[in-house]
Coordinates of N, CA, C and O in Angstrom, one line a residue:
X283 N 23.0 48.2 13.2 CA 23.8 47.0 13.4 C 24.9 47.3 14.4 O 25.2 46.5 15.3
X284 N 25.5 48.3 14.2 CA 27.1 48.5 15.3 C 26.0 48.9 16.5 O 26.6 49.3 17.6
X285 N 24.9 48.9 16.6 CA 24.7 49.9 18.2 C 24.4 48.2 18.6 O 24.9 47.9 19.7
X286 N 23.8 47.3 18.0 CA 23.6 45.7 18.4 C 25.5 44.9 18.7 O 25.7 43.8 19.2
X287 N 26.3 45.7 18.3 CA 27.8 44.9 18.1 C 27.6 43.9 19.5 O 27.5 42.7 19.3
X288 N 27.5 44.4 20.6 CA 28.2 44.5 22.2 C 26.7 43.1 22.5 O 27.2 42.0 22.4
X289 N 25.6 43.2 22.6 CA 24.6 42.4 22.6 C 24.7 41.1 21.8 O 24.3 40.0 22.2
X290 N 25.2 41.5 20.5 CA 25.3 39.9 19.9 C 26.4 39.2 20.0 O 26.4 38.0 19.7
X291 N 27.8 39.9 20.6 CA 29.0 39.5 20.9 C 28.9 38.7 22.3 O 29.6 37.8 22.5
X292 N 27.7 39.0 23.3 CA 27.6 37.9 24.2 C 26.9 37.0 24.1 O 26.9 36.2 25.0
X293 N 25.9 36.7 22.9 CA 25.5 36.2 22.3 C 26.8 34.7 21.8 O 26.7 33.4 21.9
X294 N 27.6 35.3 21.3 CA 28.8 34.2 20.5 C 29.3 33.9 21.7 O 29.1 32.7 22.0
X295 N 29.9 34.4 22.6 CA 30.6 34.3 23.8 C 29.6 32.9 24.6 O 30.2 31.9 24.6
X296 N 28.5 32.9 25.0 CA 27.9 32.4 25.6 C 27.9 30.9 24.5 O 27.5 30.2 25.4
X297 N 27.9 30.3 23.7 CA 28.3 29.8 22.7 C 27.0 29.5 21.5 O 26.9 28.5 20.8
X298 N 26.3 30.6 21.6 CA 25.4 30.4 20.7 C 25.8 31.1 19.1 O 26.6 32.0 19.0
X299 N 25.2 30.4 18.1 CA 26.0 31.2 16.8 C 24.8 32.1 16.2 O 23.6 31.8 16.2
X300 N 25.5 33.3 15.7 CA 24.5 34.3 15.2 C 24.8 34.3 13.9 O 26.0 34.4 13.6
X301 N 23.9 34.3 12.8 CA 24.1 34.1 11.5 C 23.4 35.6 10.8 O 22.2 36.1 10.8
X302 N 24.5 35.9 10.2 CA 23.7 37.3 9.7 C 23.7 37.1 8.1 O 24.7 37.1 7.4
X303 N 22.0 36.8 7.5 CA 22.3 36.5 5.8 C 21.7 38.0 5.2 O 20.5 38.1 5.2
X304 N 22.2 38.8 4.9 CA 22.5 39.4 3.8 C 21.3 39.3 2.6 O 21.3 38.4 1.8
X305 N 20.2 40.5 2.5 CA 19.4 40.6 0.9 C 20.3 41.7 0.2 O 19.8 42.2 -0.8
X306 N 21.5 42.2 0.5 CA 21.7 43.1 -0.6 C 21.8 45.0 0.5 O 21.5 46.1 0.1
X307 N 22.1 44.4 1.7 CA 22.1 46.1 2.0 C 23.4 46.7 1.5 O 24.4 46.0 1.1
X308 N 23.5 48.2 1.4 CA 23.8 49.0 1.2 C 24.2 49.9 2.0 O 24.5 51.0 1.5
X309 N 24.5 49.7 3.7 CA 25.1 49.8 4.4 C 26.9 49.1 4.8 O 27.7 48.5 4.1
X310 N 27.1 49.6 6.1 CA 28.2 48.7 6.8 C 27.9 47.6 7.4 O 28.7 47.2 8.2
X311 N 26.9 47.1 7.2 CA 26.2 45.7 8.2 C 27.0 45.0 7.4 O 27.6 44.5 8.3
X312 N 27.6 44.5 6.2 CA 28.4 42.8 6.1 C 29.6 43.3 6.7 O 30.3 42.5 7.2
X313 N 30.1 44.9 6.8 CA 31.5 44.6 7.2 C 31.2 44.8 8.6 O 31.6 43.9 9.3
X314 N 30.5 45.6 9.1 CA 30.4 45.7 11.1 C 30.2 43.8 11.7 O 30.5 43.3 12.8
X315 N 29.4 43.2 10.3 CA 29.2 42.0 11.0 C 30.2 40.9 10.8 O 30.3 40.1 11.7
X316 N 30.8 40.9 9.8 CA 32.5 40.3 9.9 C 33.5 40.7 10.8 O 34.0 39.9 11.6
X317 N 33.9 42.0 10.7 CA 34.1 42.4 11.9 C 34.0 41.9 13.5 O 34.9 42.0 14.4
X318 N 32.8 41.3 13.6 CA 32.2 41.3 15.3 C 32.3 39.1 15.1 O 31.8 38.3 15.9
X319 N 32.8 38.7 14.1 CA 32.7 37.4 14.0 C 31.6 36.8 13.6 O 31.7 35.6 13.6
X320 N 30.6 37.1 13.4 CA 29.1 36.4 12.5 C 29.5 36.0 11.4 O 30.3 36.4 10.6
X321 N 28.5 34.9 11.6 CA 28.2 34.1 10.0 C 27.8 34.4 9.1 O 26.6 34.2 9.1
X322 N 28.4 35.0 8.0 CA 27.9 35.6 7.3 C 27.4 35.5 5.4 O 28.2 35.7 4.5
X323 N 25.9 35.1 5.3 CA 26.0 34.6 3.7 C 24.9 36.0 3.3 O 24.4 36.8 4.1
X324 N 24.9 35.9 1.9 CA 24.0 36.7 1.2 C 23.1 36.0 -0.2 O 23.4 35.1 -1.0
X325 N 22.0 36.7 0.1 CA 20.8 35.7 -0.9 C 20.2 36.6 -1.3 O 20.6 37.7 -1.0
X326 N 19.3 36.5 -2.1 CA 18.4 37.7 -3.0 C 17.6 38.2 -1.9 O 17.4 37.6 -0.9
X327 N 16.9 39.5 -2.2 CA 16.2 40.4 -1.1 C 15.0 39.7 -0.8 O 14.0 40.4 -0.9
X328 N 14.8 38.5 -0.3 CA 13.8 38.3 0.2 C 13.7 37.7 1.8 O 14.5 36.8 2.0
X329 N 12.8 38.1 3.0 CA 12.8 37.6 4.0 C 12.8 36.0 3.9 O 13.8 35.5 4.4
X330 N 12.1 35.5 3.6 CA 11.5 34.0 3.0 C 13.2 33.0 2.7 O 13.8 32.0 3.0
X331 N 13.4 34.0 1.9 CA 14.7 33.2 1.4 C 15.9 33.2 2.2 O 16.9 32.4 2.4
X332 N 15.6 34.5 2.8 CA 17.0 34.4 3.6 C 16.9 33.6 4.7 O 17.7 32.6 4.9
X333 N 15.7 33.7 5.8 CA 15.4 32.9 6.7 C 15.9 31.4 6.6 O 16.6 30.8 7.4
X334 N 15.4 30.9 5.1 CA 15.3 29.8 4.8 C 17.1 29.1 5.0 O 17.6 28.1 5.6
X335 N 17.7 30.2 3.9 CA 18.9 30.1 3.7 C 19.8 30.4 5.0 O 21.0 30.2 4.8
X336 N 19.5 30.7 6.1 CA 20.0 31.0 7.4 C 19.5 29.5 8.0 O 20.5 29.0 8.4
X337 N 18.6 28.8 8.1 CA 18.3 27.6 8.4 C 19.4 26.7 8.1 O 20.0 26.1 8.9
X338 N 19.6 26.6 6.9 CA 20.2 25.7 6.1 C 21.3 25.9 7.0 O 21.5 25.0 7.8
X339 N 22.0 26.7 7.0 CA 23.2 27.1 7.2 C 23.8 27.1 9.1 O 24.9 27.4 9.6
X340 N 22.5 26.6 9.7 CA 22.8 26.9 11.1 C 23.2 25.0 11.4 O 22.8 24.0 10.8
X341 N 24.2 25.1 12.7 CA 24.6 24.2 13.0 C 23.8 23.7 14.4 O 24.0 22.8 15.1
X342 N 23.1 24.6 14.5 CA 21.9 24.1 16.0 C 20.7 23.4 15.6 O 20.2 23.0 14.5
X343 N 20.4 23.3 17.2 CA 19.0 22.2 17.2 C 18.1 23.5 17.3 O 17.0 23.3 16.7
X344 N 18.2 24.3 17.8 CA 17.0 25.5 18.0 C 17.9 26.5 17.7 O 19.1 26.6 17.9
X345 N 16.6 27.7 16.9 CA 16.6 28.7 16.2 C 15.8 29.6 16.5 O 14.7 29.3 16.7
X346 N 16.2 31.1 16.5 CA 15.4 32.2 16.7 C 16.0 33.0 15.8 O 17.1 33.3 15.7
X347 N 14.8 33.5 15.1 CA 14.9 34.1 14.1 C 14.9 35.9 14.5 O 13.7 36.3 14.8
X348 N 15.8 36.9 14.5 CA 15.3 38.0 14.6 C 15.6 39.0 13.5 O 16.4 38.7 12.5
X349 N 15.0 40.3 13.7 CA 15.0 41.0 12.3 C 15.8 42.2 13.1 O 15.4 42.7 14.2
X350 N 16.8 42.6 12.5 CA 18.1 43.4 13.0 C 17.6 44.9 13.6 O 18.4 45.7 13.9
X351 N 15.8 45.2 13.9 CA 15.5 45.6 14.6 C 14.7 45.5 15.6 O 14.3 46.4 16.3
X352 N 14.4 44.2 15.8 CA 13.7 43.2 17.1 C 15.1 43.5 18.3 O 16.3 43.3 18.2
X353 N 14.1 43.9 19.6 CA 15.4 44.1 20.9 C 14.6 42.9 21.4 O 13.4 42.7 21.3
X354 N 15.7 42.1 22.2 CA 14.8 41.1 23.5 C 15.2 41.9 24.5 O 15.6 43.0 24.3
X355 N 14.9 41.2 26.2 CA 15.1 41.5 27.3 C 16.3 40.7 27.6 O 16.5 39.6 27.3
X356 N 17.2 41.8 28.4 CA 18.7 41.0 29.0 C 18.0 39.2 29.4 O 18.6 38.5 28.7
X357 N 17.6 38.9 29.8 CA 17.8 37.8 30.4 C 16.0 37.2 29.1 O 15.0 36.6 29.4
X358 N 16.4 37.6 28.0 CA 15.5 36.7 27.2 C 16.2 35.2 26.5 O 15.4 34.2 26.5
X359 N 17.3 35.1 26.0 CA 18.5 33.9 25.8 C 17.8 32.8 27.0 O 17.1 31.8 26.7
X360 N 18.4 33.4 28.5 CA 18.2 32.6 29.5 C 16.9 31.6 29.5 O 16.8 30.4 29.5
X361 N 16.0 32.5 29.6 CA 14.7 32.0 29.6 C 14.5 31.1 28.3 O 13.8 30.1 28.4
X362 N 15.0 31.5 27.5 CA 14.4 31.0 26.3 C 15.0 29.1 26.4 O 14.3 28.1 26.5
X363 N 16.4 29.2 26.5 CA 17.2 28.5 27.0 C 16.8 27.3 27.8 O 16.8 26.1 27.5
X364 N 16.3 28.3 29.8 CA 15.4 27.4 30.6 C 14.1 27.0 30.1 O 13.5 26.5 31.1
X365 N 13.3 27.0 29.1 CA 12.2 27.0 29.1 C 12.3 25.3 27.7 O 11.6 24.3 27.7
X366 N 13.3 25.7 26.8 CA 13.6 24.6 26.3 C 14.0 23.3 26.2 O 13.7 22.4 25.4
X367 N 15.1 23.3 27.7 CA 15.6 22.4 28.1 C 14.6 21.6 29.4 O 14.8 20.5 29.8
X368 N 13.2 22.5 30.0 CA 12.2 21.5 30.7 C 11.9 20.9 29.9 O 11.7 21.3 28.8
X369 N 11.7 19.6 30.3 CA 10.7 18.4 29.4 C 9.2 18.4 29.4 O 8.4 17.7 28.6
X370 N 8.8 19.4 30.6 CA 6.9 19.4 30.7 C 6.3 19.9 29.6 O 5.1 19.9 29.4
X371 N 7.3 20.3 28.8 CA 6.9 20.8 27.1 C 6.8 20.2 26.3 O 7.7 19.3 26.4
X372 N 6.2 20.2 25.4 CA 5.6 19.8 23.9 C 5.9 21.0 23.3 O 5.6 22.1 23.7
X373 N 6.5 20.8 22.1 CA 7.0 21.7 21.2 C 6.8 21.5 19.9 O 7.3 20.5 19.4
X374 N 6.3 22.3 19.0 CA 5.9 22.3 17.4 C 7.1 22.7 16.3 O 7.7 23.7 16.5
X375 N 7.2 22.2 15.3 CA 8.1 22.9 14.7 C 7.2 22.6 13.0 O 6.3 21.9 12.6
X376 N 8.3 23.7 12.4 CA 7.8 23.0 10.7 C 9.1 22.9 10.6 O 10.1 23.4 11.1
X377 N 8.8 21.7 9.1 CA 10.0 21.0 8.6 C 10.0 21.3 6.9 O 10.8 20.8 6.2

């Protein structure tokens, strides 16, 4: 988590919100991530639930979900970003 601090901090900077939910670690990840300004909830140990419960809880129209050891590429935000805001796309979601 603290070696991601600097990467998800431009993450908030750039004004996107990073939501970190919590199954119950046993580390410094809720305080490194209070700390660094993340949103921070906790739910019972399950991926399913937390995802879910991180949904609930987001104030955007688009969501990417990552697992606190998934890296993107520096300019993956961007793309993700340009690639959402073309309209030549059709886009799927579940509800």
């Amino acid at each position: 988590m603290a070696a991601r601090s600097e990467e998800f901090a431009k993450l908030i900077q750039q004004g996107h919100e990073v939501i970190f939910v919590d199954g119950g670690s046993t580390d410094d990840s809720l305080k490194i991530a209070e700390n660094l300004g993340y949103k921070i909830y906790s739910t019972k140990a399950s991926r399913g639930i937390q995802l879910h419960y991180g949904t609930q809880k987001s104030t955007n129209d688009f969501l990417l979900f990552l697992h606190i050891d998934t890296y993107l590429s520096n300019n993956a935000i961007a793309l993700i970003c340009e690639t959402l805001s073309n309209k030549e796309y059709d886009w799927g979601w579940f509800n």
